[in-house]
Amino acid sequence: MSRLAASGAHQRLLAFASLIVLLVVFSVASPNFMQMSNMIAILQATSVNGVLAVAATIVIITGGIDLSVGTMMTFTAVIAGVILTYGGMPLPLGVLGAIATGALCGFCSGSFIARMKIPPFIATLGMMLILKGLSLVISGTKPIYFNGTPGFDQISRGSLIGNILPFLPIPNGVLILFIVAGAASYVLGRTVLGRYTFALGSNEEAVRLSGVNTGSWKVAIYTVSGAICGIAGILIASRLNSAQPALGQGYELEAIAAVVIGGTSLSGGRGTIIGTLIGALIMAVLTNGLRVLSVAQEWQTVVTGAIIIMAVYADMVRKKEV
């Protein structure tokens, strides 16, 4: 176990060092990179991808995978739009509705996997397509705008910290990311749900033979992950001040990449939220830096794919060394 912990700590240290190197390289390559407005843009991007990555981390630690986190985020944003814009309901109801919808979607995915014994890859791939279609159907393939909901855009773009410290206009979305990450870290490290999350990823059969209802715990874990995706849906809708039904697909790849870069093993049983946050920052800095340098979008996609392959390979090497 000590070697395992050391391996995870080494990966987090390596990821943090990589983040520093990226910041230095892009700062030297472009004087526009380190401007305050660009740093705020990076933090805004990290807030959405980071929350999604936290959701993905919880699932991946169990040895599972969730390909639907991106479209689930979009679907919950659309539901918030229906509640707030079409229904004219109060803001808190829209937020709670999005989170509850995400939890329900996660519950369905977990049930497909735990009760129907469908492999996580297939179950969540199917859920991804279902939610993508439902988002388009419910919205009529058109964006839903939140102009009639006062304060909605401030959920992500406002700055409570900036109101107190004007020289530090950190967006509320980043604050929400750290609250979600802190809560998830506490759950994983200090609760029964967290212990079973790691246990399922380490040796699910041993957990089952000890008399634990592994199916119920899996459903609970996917439900929690879905609720976190609902928070991401609120963040991206607030950031854009609209629910974009065609948005979302592709976000799951960046989330999974952030999780693996941060040291979480795809085979399950090992991972930390702090590592995931570092991985999310790396992805946001890399994407932003390439844009600042005017690298074409298609090449940005190539780089993202290459990073995913390298991160998975590094995970395989770590497993052989432990």
mmCIF file of N, CA, C and O in Angstrom, residues 177-263:
data_model
loop_
_atom_site.group_PDB
_atom_site.id
_atom_site.type_symbol
_atom_site.label_atom_id
_atom_site.label_comp_id
_atom_site.label_asym_id
_atom_site.label_seq_id
_atom_site.Cartn_x
_atom_site.Cartn_y
_atom_site.Cartn_z
ATOM 1 N N LEU A 177 -16.398 25.113 -8.041
ATOM 2 C CA LEU A 177 -15.550 23.959 -8.337
ATOM 3 C C LEU A 177 -14.822 23.482 -7.082
ATOM 4 O O LEU A 177 -14.810 22.279 -6.778
ATOM 5 N N PHE A 178 -14.247 24.407 -6.326
ATOM 6 C CA PHE A 178 -13.499 24.020 -5.128
ATOM 7 C C PHE A 178 -14.426 23.498 -4.032
ATOM 8 O O PHE A 178 -14.039 22.609 -3.262
ATOM 9 N N ILE A 179 -15.637 24.026 -3.971
ATOM 10 C CA ILE A 179 -16.605 23.503 -3.001
ATOM 11 C C ILE A 179 -16.979 22.069 -3.357
ATOM 12 O O ILE A 179 -17.013 21.177 -2.501
ATOM 13 N N VAL A 180 -17.258 21.825 -4.647
ATOM 14 C CA VAL A 180 -17.596 20.476 -5.113
ATOM 15 C C VAL A 180 -16.420 19.530 -4.883
ATOM 16 O O VAL A 180 -16.591 18.402 -4.404
ATOM 17 N N ALA A 181 -15.218 19.993 -5.235
ATOM 18 C CA ALA A 181 -14.024 19.155 -5.068
ATOM 19 C C ALA A 181 -13.783 18.841 -3.599
ATOM 20 O O ALA A 181 -13.451 17.702 -3.239
ATOM 21 N N GLY A 182 -13.953 19.837 -2.736
ATOM 22 C CA GLY A 182 -13.770 19.605 -1.309
ATOM 23 C C GLY A 182 -14.774 18.612 -0.757
ATOM 24 O O GLY A 182 -14.422 17.716 0.028
ATOM 25 N N ALA A 183 -16.035 18.750 -1.173
ATOM 26 C CA ALA A 183 -17.076 17.824 -0.719
ATOM 27 C C ALA A 183 -16.799 16.406 -1.222
ATOM 28 O O ALA A 183 -16.928 15.427 -0.469
ATOM 29 N N ALA A 184 -16.399 16.291 -2.498
ATOM 30 C CA ALA A 184 -16.105 14.975 -3.067
ATOM 31 C C ALA A 184 -14.906 14.336 -2.374
ATOM 32 O O ALA A 184 -14.897 13.125 -2.106
ATOM 33 N N SER A 185 -13.896 15.139 -2.079
ATOM 34 C CA SER A 185 -12.715 14.623 -1.393
ATOM 35 C C SER A 185 -13.079 14.114 0.002
ATOM 36 O O SER A 185 -12.587 13.065 0.449
ATOM 37 N N TYR A 186 -13.946 14.854 0.679
ATOM 38 C CA TYR A 186 -14.390 14.429 2.010
ATOM 39 C C TYR A 186 -15.163 13.116 1.926
ATOM 40 O O TYR A 186 -14.943 12.198 2.726
ATOM 41 N N VAL A 187 -16.060 13.018 0.948
ATOM 42 C CA VAL A 187 -16.865 11.797 0.783
ATOM 43 C C VAL A 187 -15.971 10.599 0.506
ATOM 44 O O VAL A 187 -16.140 9.523 1.101
ATOM 45 N N LEU A 188 -14.986 10.788 -0.375
ATOM 46 C CA LEU A 188 -14.102 9.673 -0.726
ATOM 47 C C LEU A 188 -13.200 9.264 0.436
ATOM 48 O O LEU A 188 -12.876 8.082 0.594
ATOM 49 N N GLY A 189 -12.793 10.226 1.249
ATOM 50 C CA GLY A 189 -11.831 9.931 2.305
ATOM 51 C C GLY A 189 -12.412 9.651 3.669
ATOM 52 O O GLY A 189 -11.768 8.997 4.498
ATOM 53 N N ARG A 190 -13.673 10.092 3.919
ATOM 54 C CA ARG A 190 -14.180 10.029 5.288
ATOM 55 C C ARG A 190 -15.534 9.340 5.436
ATOM 56 O O ARG A 190 -16.059 9.315 6.546
ATOM 57 N N THR A 191 -16.109 8.818 4.367
ATOM 58 C CA THR A 191 -17.445 8.230 4.478
ATOM 59 C C THR A 191 -17.457 6.781 4.012
ATOM 60 O O THR A 191 -16.524 6.307 3.346
ATOM 61 N N VAL A 192 -18.529 6.100 4.347
ATOM 62 C CA VAL A 192 -18.708 4.701 3.919
ATOM 63 C C VAL A 192 -18.773 4.616 2.400
ATOM 64 O O VAL A 192 -18.200 3.705 1.788
ATOM 65 N N LEU A 193 -19.464 5.574 1.784
ATOM 66 C CA LEU A 193 -19.554 5.579 0.324
ATOM 67 C C LEU A 193 -18.166 5.654 -0.298
ATOM 68 O O LEU A 193 -17.874 4.952 -1.278
ATOM 69 N N GLY A 194 -17.306 6.491 0.266
ATOM 70 C CA GLY A 194 -15.953 6.610 -0.255
ATOM 71 C C GLY A 194 -15.152 5.323 -0.100
ATOM 72 O O GLY A 194 -14.447 4.898 -1.022
ATOM 73 N N ARG A 195 -15.293 4.685 1.056
ATOM 74 C CA ARG A 195 -14.556 3.436 1.284
ATOM 75 C C ARG A 195 -14.985 2.350 0.300
ATOM 76 O O ARG A 195 -14.151 1.609 -0.236
ATOM 77 N N TYR A 196 -16.272 2.267 0.057
ATOM 78 C CA TYR A 196 -16.758 1.257 -0.887
ATOM 79 C C TYR A 196 -16.413 1.624 -2.328
ATOM 80 O O TYR A 196 -16.266 0.739 -3.181
ATOM 81 N N THR A 197 -16.292 2.914 -2.607
ATOM 82 C CA THR A 197 -15.880 3.334 -3.948
ATOM 83 C C THR A 197 -14.499 2.783 -4.271
ATOM 84 O O THR A 197 -14.279 2.193 -5.340
ATOM 85 N N PHE A 198 -13.558 2.941 -3.333
ATOM 86 C CA PHE A 198 -12.214 2.409 -3.538
ATOM 87 C C PHE A 198 -12.204 0.881 -3.494
ATOM 88 O O PHE A 198 -11.483 0.232 -4.262
ATOM 89 N N ALA A 199 -12.998 0.319 -2.599
ATOM 90 C CA ALA A 199 -13.024 -1.141 -2.461
ATOM 91 C C ALA A 199 -13.543 -1.810 -3.730
ATOM 92 O O ALA A 199 -13.005 -2.834 -4.167
ATOM 93 N N LEU A 200 -14.576 -1.227 -4.334
ATOM 94 C CA LEU A 200 -15.122 -1.802 -5.571
ATOM 95 C C LEU A 200 -14.080 -1.783 -6.681
ATOM 96 O O LEU A 200 -13.987 -2.716 -7.484
ATOM 97 N N GLY A 201 -13.285 -0.726 -6.733
ATOM 98 C CA GLY A 201 -12.254 -0.642 -7.761
ATOM 99 C C GLY A 201 -11.074 -1.544 -7.497
ATOM 100 O O GLY A 201 -10.417 -2.006 -8.435
ATOM 101 N N SER A 202 -10.800 -1.805 -6.223
ATOM 102 C CA SER A 202 -9.655 -2.654 -5.882
ATOM 103 C C SER A 202 -9.965 -4.131 -6.074
ATOM 104 O O SER A 202 -9.178 -4.873 -6.677
ATOM 105 N N ASN A 203 -11.114 -4.579 -5.548
ATOM 106 C CA ASN A 203 -11.481 -5.998 -5.668
ATOM 107 C C ASN A 203 -12.982 -6.139 -5.408
ATOM 108 O O ASN A 203 -13.415 -6.391 -4.282
ATOM 109 N N GLU A 204 -13.762 -5.981 -6.446
ATOM 110 C CA GLU A 204 -15.211 -6.015 -6.300
ATOM 111 C C GLU A 204 -15.708 -7.375 -5.816
ATOM 112 O O GLU A 204 -16.632 -7.467 -5.002
ATOM 113 N N GLU A 205 -15.086 -8.436 -6.286
ATOM 114 C CA GLU A 205 -15.533 -9.774 -5.909
ATOM 115 C C GLU A 205 -15.341 -10.008 -4.416
ATOM 116 O O GLU A 205 -16.205 -10.606 -3.749
ATOM 117 N N ALA A 206 -14.216 -9.542 -3.876
ATOM 118 C CA ALA A 206 -13.972 -9.692 -2.436
ATOM 119 C C ALA A 206 -15.008 -8.919 -1.629
ATOM 120 O O ALA A 206 -15.470 -9.388 -0.581
ATOM 121 N N VAL A 207 -15.368 -7.736 -2.112
ATOM 122 C CA VAL A 207 -16.386 -6.935 -1.431
ATOM 123 C C VAL A 207 -17.721 -7.667 -1.453
ATOM 124 O O VAL A 207 -18.443 -7.727 -0.448
ATOM 125 N N ARG A 208 -18.057 -8.258 -2.591
ATOM 126 C CA ARG A 208 -19.326 -8.985 -2.723
ATOM 127 C C ARG A 208 -19.364 -10.200 -1.807
ATOM 128 O O ARG A 208 -20.367 -10.461 -1.129
ATOM 129 N N LEU A 209 -18.241 -10.924 -1.747
ATOM 130 C CA LEU A 209 -18.180 -12.126 -0.913
ATOM 131 C C LEU A 209 -18.219 -11.796 0.579
ATOM 132 O O LEU A 209 -18.559 -12.653 1.400
ATOM 133 N N SER A 210 -17.891 -10.559 0.921
ATOM 134 C CA SER A 210 -17.953 -10.162 2.333
ATOM 135 C C SER A 210 -19.376 -9.791 2.757
ATOM 136 O O SER A 210 -19.596 -9.403 3.911
ATOM 137 N N GLY A 211 -20.329 -9.935 1.836
ATOM 138 C CA GLY A 211 -21.725 -9.695 2.172
ATOM 139 C C GLY A 211 -22.256 -8.318 1.826
ATOM 140 O O GLY A 211 -23.390 -7.977 2.172
ATOM 141 N N VAL A 212 -21.464 -7.522 1.133
ATOM 142 C CA VAL A 212 -21.889 -6.170 0.764
ATOM 143 C C VAL A 212 -22.698 -6.226 -0.537
ATOM 144 O O VAL A 212 -22.347 -6.944 -1.474
ATOM 145 N N ASN A 213 -23.777 -5.463 -0.577
ATOM 146 C CA ASN A 213 -24.592 -5.363 -1.786
ATOM 147 C C ASN A 213 -23.893 -4.406 -2.753
ATOM 148 O O ASN A 213 -24.149 -3.196 -2.764
ATOM 149 N N THR A 214 -23.006 -4.945 -3.557
ATOM 150 C CA THR A 214 -22.200 -4.101 -4.445
ATOM 151 C C THR A 214 -23.049 -3.363 -5.473
ATOM 152 O O THR A 214 -22.724 -2.242 -5.869
ATOM 153 N N GLY A 215 -24.145 -3.987 -5.903
ATOM 154 C CA GLY A 215 -25.008 -3.350 -6.890
ATOM 155 C C GLY A 215 -25.593 -2.044 -6.381
ATOM 156 O O GLY A 215 -25.587 -1.021 -7.082
ATOM 157 N N SER A 216 -26.078 -2.060 -5.154
ATOM 158 C CA SER A 216 -26.681 -0.843 -4.579
ATOM 159 C C SER A 216 -25.653 0.268 -4.431
ATOM 160 O O SER A 216 -25.955 1.452 -4.679
ATOM 161 N N TRP A 217 -24.440 -0.096 -4.025
ATOM 162 C CA TRP A 217 -23.403 0.920 -3.876
ATOM 163 C C TRP A 217 -22.994 1.486 -5.225
ATOM 164 O O TRP A 217 -22.707 2.686 -5.355
ATOM 165 N N LYS A 218 -22.963 0.646 -6.257
ATOM 166 C CA LYS A 218 -22.650 1.150 -7.596
ATOM 167 C C LYS A 218 -23.695 2.157 -8.060
ATOM 168 O O LYS A 218 -23.379 3.214 -8.616
ATOM 169 N N VAL A 219 -24.960 1.819 -7.852
ATOM 170 C CA VAL A 219 -26.036 2.733 -8.233
ATOM 171 C C VAL A 219 -25.889 4.053 -7.486
ATOM 172 O O VAL A 219 -26.047 5.136 -8.074
ATOM 173 N N ALA A 220 -25.575 3.986 -6.198
ATOM 174 C CA ALA A 220 -25.404 5.200 -5.399
ATOM 175 C C ALA A 220 -24.250 6.048 -5.932
ATOM 176 O O ALA A 220 -24.348 7.283 -6.018
ATOM 177 N N ILE A 221 -23.158 5.401 -6.309
ATOM 178 C CA ILE A 221 -21.983 6.120 -6.801
ATOM 179 C C ILE A 221 -22.291 6.823 -8.124
ATOM 180 O O ILE A 221 -21.943 8.002 -8.309
ATOM 181 N N TYR A 222 -22.953 6.132 -9.035
ATOM 182 C CA TYR A 222 -23.317 6.747 -10.317
ATOM 183 C C TYR A 222 -24.341 7.864 -10.114
ATOM 184 O O TYR A 222 -24.348 8.852 -10.857
ATOM 185 N N THR A 223 -25.197 7.722 -9.110
ATOM 186 C CA THR A 223 -26.181 8.759 -8.814
ATOM 187 C C THR A 223 -25.495 10.033 -8.328
ATOM 188 O O THR A 223 -25.830 11.141 -8.767
ATOM 189 N N VAL A 224 -24.534 9.878 -7.427
ATOM 190 C CA VAL A 224 -23.766 11.028 -6.934
ATOM 191 C C VAL A 224 -23.014 11.693 -8.083
ATOM 192 O O VAL A 224 -22.989 12.925 -8.216
ATOM 193 N N SER A 225 -22.408 10.882 -8.937
ATOM 194 C CA SER A 225 -21.685 11.409 -10.088
ATOM 195 C C SER A 225 -22.626 12.198 -11.000
ATOM 196 O O SER A 225 -22.277 13.273 -11.501
ATOM 197 N N GLY A 226 -23.825 11.678 -11.211
ATOM 198 C CA GLY A 226 -24.800 12.372 -12.045
ATOM 199 C C GLY A 226 -25.213 13.707 -11.450
ATOM 200 O O GLY A 226 -25.375 14.701 -12.176
ATOM 201 N N ALA A 227 -25.387 13.756 -10.136
ATOM 202 C CA ALA A 227 -25.746 15.013 -9.473
ATOM 203 C C ALA A 227 -24.659 16.065 -9.687
ATOM 204 O O ALA A 227 -24.952 17.250 -9.908
ATOM 205 N N ILE A 228 -23.412 15.635 -9.638
ATOM 206 C CA ILE A 228 -22.302 16.565 -9.871
ATOM 207 C C ILE A 228 -22.322 17.064 -11.315
ATOM 208 O O ILE A 228 -22.041 18.238 -11.579
ATOM 209 N N CYS A 229 -22.698 16.196 -12.254
ATOM 210 C CA CYS A 229 -22.848 16.629 -13.653
ATOM 211 C C CYS A 229 -23.933 17.697 -13.769
ATOM 212 O O CYS A 229 -23.845 18.599 -14.611
ATOM 213 N N GLY A 230 -24.969 17.590 -12.925
ATOM 214 C CA GLY A 230 -26.011 18.602 -12.911
ATOM 215 C C GLY A 230 -25.456 19.962 -12.506
ATOM 216 O O GLY A 230 -25.860 21.005 -13.045
ATOM 217 N N ILE A 231 -24.523 19.965 -11.562
ATOM 218 C CA ILE A 231 -23.869 21.223 -11.162
ATOM 219 C C ILE A 231 -23.063 21.786 -12.337
ATOM 220 O O ILE A 231 -23.077 22.996 -12.589
ATOM 221 N N ALA A 232 -22.379 20.898 -13.061
ATOM 222 C CA ALA A 232 -21.632 21.344 -14.239
ATOM 223 C C ALA A 232 -22.577 21.932 -15.281
ATOM 224 O O ALA A 232 -22.235 22.911 -15.968
ATOM 225 N N GLY A 233 -23.766 21.354 -15.415
ATOM 226 C CA GLY A 233 -24.751 21.866 -16.358
ATOM 227 C C GLY A 233 -25.168 23.286 -16.011
ATOM 228 O O GLY A 233 -25.300 24.151 -16.897
ATOM 229 N N ILE A 234 -25.376 23.544 -14.733
ATOM 230 C CA ILE A 234 -25.725 24.895 -14.288
ATOM 231 C C ILE A 234 -24.577 25.865 -14.566
ATOM 232 O O ILE A 234 -24.788 27.000 -15.019
ATOM 233 N N LEU A 235 -23.349 25.418 -14.323
ATOM 234 C CA LEU A 235 -22.187 26.281 -14.527
ATOM 235 C C LEU A 235 -22.020 26.675 -15.988
ATOM 236 O O LEU A 235 -21.792 27.847 -16.300
ATOM 237 N N ILE A 236 -22.135 25.708 -16.894
ATOM 238 C CA ILE A 236 -21.920 26.051 -18.307
ATOM 239 C C ILE A 236 -23.083 26.861 -18.859
ATOM 240 O O ILE A 236 -22.897 27.761 -19.684
ATOM 241 N N ALA A 237 -24.311 26.582 -18.389
ATOM 242 C CA ALA A 237 -25.463 27.370 -18.834
ATOM 243 C C ALA A 237 -25.340 28.808 -18.327
ATOM 244 O O ALA A 237 -25.658 29.767 -19.049
ATOM 245 N N SER A 238 -24.869 28.969 -17.089
ATOM 246 C CA SER A 238 -24.681 30.305 -16.533
ATOM 247 C C SER A 238 -23.575 31.043 -17.257
ATOM 248 O O SER A 238 -23.683 32.245 -17.529
ATOM 249 N N ARG A 239 -22.529 30.327 -17.583
ATOM 250 C CA ARG A 239 -21.402 30.952 -18.281
ATOM 251 C C ARG A 239 -21.823 31.469 -19.657
ATOM 252 O O ARG A 239 -21.420 32.549 -20.086
ATOM 253 N N LEU A 240 -22.649 30.700 -20.369
ATOM 254 C CA LEU A 240 -23.112 31.082 -21.706
ATOM 255 C C LEU A 240 -24.424 31.862 -21.665
ATOM 256 O O LEU A 240 -24.858 32.381 -22.684
ATOM 257 N N ASN A 241 -25.056 31.893 -20.474
ATOM 258 C CA ASN A 241 -26.397 32.467 -20.287
ATOM 259 C C ASN A 241 -27.413 31.818 -21.225
ATOM 260 O O ASN A 241 -28.385 32.445 -21.650
ATOM 261 N N SER A 242 -27.177 30.578 -21.530
ATOM 262 C CA SER A 242 -28.080 29.818 -22.404
ATOM 263 C C SER A 242 -27.785 28.333 -22.271
ATOM 264 O O SER A 242 -26.687 27.935 -21.881
ATOM 265 N N ALA A 243 -28.790 27.520 -22.610
ATOM 266 C CA ALA A 243 -28.597 26.070 -22.681
ATOM 267 C C ALA A 243 -28.479 25.701 -24.159
ATOM 268 O O ALA A 243 -29.428 25.870 -24.922
ATOM 269 N N GLN A 244 -27.306 25.239 -24.536
ATOM 270 C CA GLN A 244 -27.042 24.893 -25.935
ATOM 271 C C GLN A 244 -27.209 23.385 -26.115
ATOM 272 O O GLN A 244 -26.352 22.605 -25.697
ATOM 273 N N PRO A 245 -28.313 22.941 -26.741
ATOM 274 C CA PRO A 245 -28.608 21.499 -26.802
ATOM 275 C C PRO A 245 -27.614 20.677 -27.608
ATOM 276 O O PRO A 245 -27.520 19.463 -27.421
ATOM 277 N N ALA A 246 -26.868 21.316 -28.512
ATOM 278 C CA ALA A 246 -25.904 20.568 -29.327
ATOM 279 C C ALA A 246 -24.534 20.504 -28.673
ATOM 280 O O ALA A 246 -23.614 19.862 -29.192
ATOM 281 N N LEU A 247 -24.394 21.161 -27.518
ATOM 282 C CA LEU A 247 -23.102 21.201 -26.822
ATOM 283 C C LEU A 247 -22.972 19.987 -25.901
ATOM 284 O O LEU A 247 -23.961 19.409 -25.500
ATOM 285 N N GLY A 248 -21.769 19.615 -25.590
ATOM 286 C CA GLY A 248 -21.573 18.577 -24.581
ATOM 287 C C GLY A 248 -20.734 17.406 -25.022
ATOM 288 O O GLY A 248 -19.862 16.945 -24.281
ATOM 289 N N GLN A 249 -20.980 16.902 -26.230
ATOM 290 C CA GLN A 249 -20.214 15.742 -26.673
ATOM 291 C C GLN A 249 -18.760 16.152 -26.893
ATOM 292 O O GLN A 249 -18.478 17.129 -27.567
ATOM 293 N N GLY A 250 -17.849 15.411 -26.336
ATOM 294 C CA GLY A 250 -16.427 15.743 -26.377
ATOM 295 C C GLY A 250 -15.911 16.176 -25.021
ATOM 296 O O GLY A 250 -14.725 16.011 -24.725
ATOM 297 N N TYR A 251 -16.805 16.713 -24.194
ATOM 298 C CA TYR A 251 -16.401 17.113 -22.851
ATOM 299 C C TYR A 251 -15.978 15.907 -22.015
ATOM 300 O O TYR A 251 -15.122 16.024 -21.137
ATOM 301 N N GLU A 252 -16.603 14.761 -22.289
ATOM 302 C CA GLU A 252 -16.253 13.574 -21.503
ATOM 303 C C GLU A 252 -14.802 13.152 -21.741
ATOM 304 O O GLU A 252 -14.144 12.635 -20.835
ATOM 305 N N LEU A 253 -14.286 13.397 -22.953
ATOM 306 C CA LEU A 253 -12.900 13.031 -23.247
ATOM 307 C C LEU A 253 -11.925 13.889 -22.445
ATOM 308 O O LEU A 253 -10.946 13.385 -21.887
ATOM 309 N N GLU A 254 -12.197 15.194 -22.385
ATOM 310 C CA GLU A 254 -11.327 16.072 -21.600
ATOM 311 C C GLU A 254 -11.422 15.752 -20.118
ATOM 312 O O GLU A 254 -10.420 15.820 -19.390
ATOM 313 N N ALA A 255 -12.623 15.394 -19.662
ATOM 314 C CA ALA A 255 -12.795 15.041 -18.249
ATOM 315 C C ALA A 255 -12.001 13.785 -17.913
ATOM 316 O O ALA A 255 -11.283 13.734 -16.910
ATOM 317 N N ILE A 256 -12.118 12.757 -18.753
ATOM 318 C CA ILE A 256 -11.400 11.512 -18.518
ATOM 319 C C ILE A 256 -9.891 11.733 -18.596
ATOM 320 O O ILE A 256 -9.120 11.189 -17.799
ATOM 321 N N ALA A 257 -9.464 12.571 -19.563
ATOM 322 C CA ALA A 257 -8.037 12.879 -19.674
ATOM 323 C C ALA A 257 -7.536 13.556 -18.400
ATOM 324 O O ALA A 257 -6.460 13.224 -17.882
ATOM 325 N N ALA A 258 -8.316 14.513 -17.867
ATOM 326 C CA ALA A 258 -7.922 15.196 -16.633
ATOM 327 C C ALA A 258 -7.807 14.216 -15.477
ATOM 328 O O ALA A 258 -6.879 14.302 -14.660
ATOM 329 N N VAL A 259 -8.734 13.274 -15.413
ATOM 330 C CA VAL A 259 -8.726 12.276 -14.335
ATOM 331 C C VAL A 259 -7.465 11.412 -14.399
ATOM 332 O O VAL A 259 -6.785 11.201 -13.392
ATOM 333 N N VAL A 260 -7.134 10.936 -15.587
ATOM 334 C CA VAL A 260 -5.982 10.042 -15.739
ATOM 335 C C VAL A 260 -4.673 10.801 -15.545
ATOM 336 O O VAL A 260 -3.738 10.310 -14.909
ATOM 337 N N ILE A 261 -4.606 12.017 -16.096
ATOM 338 C CA ILE A 261 -3.402 12.835 -15.909
ATOM 339 C C ILE A 261 -3.153 13.086 -14.428
ATOM 340 O O ILE A 261 -2.015 13.116 -13.958
ATOM 341 N N GLY A 262 -4.252 13.224 -13.670
ATOM 342 C CA GLY A 262 -4.135 13.485 -12.239
ATOM 343 C C GLY A 262 -3.786 12.284 -11.399
ATOM 344 O O GLY A 262 -3.669 12.398 -10.168
ATOM 345 N N GLY A 263 -3.606 11.114 -12.015
ATOM 346 C CA GLY A 263 -3.130 9.947 -11.274
ATOM 347 C C GLY A 263 -4.170 8.900 -10.933
ATOM 348 O O GLY A 263 -3.851 7.902 -10.284
#
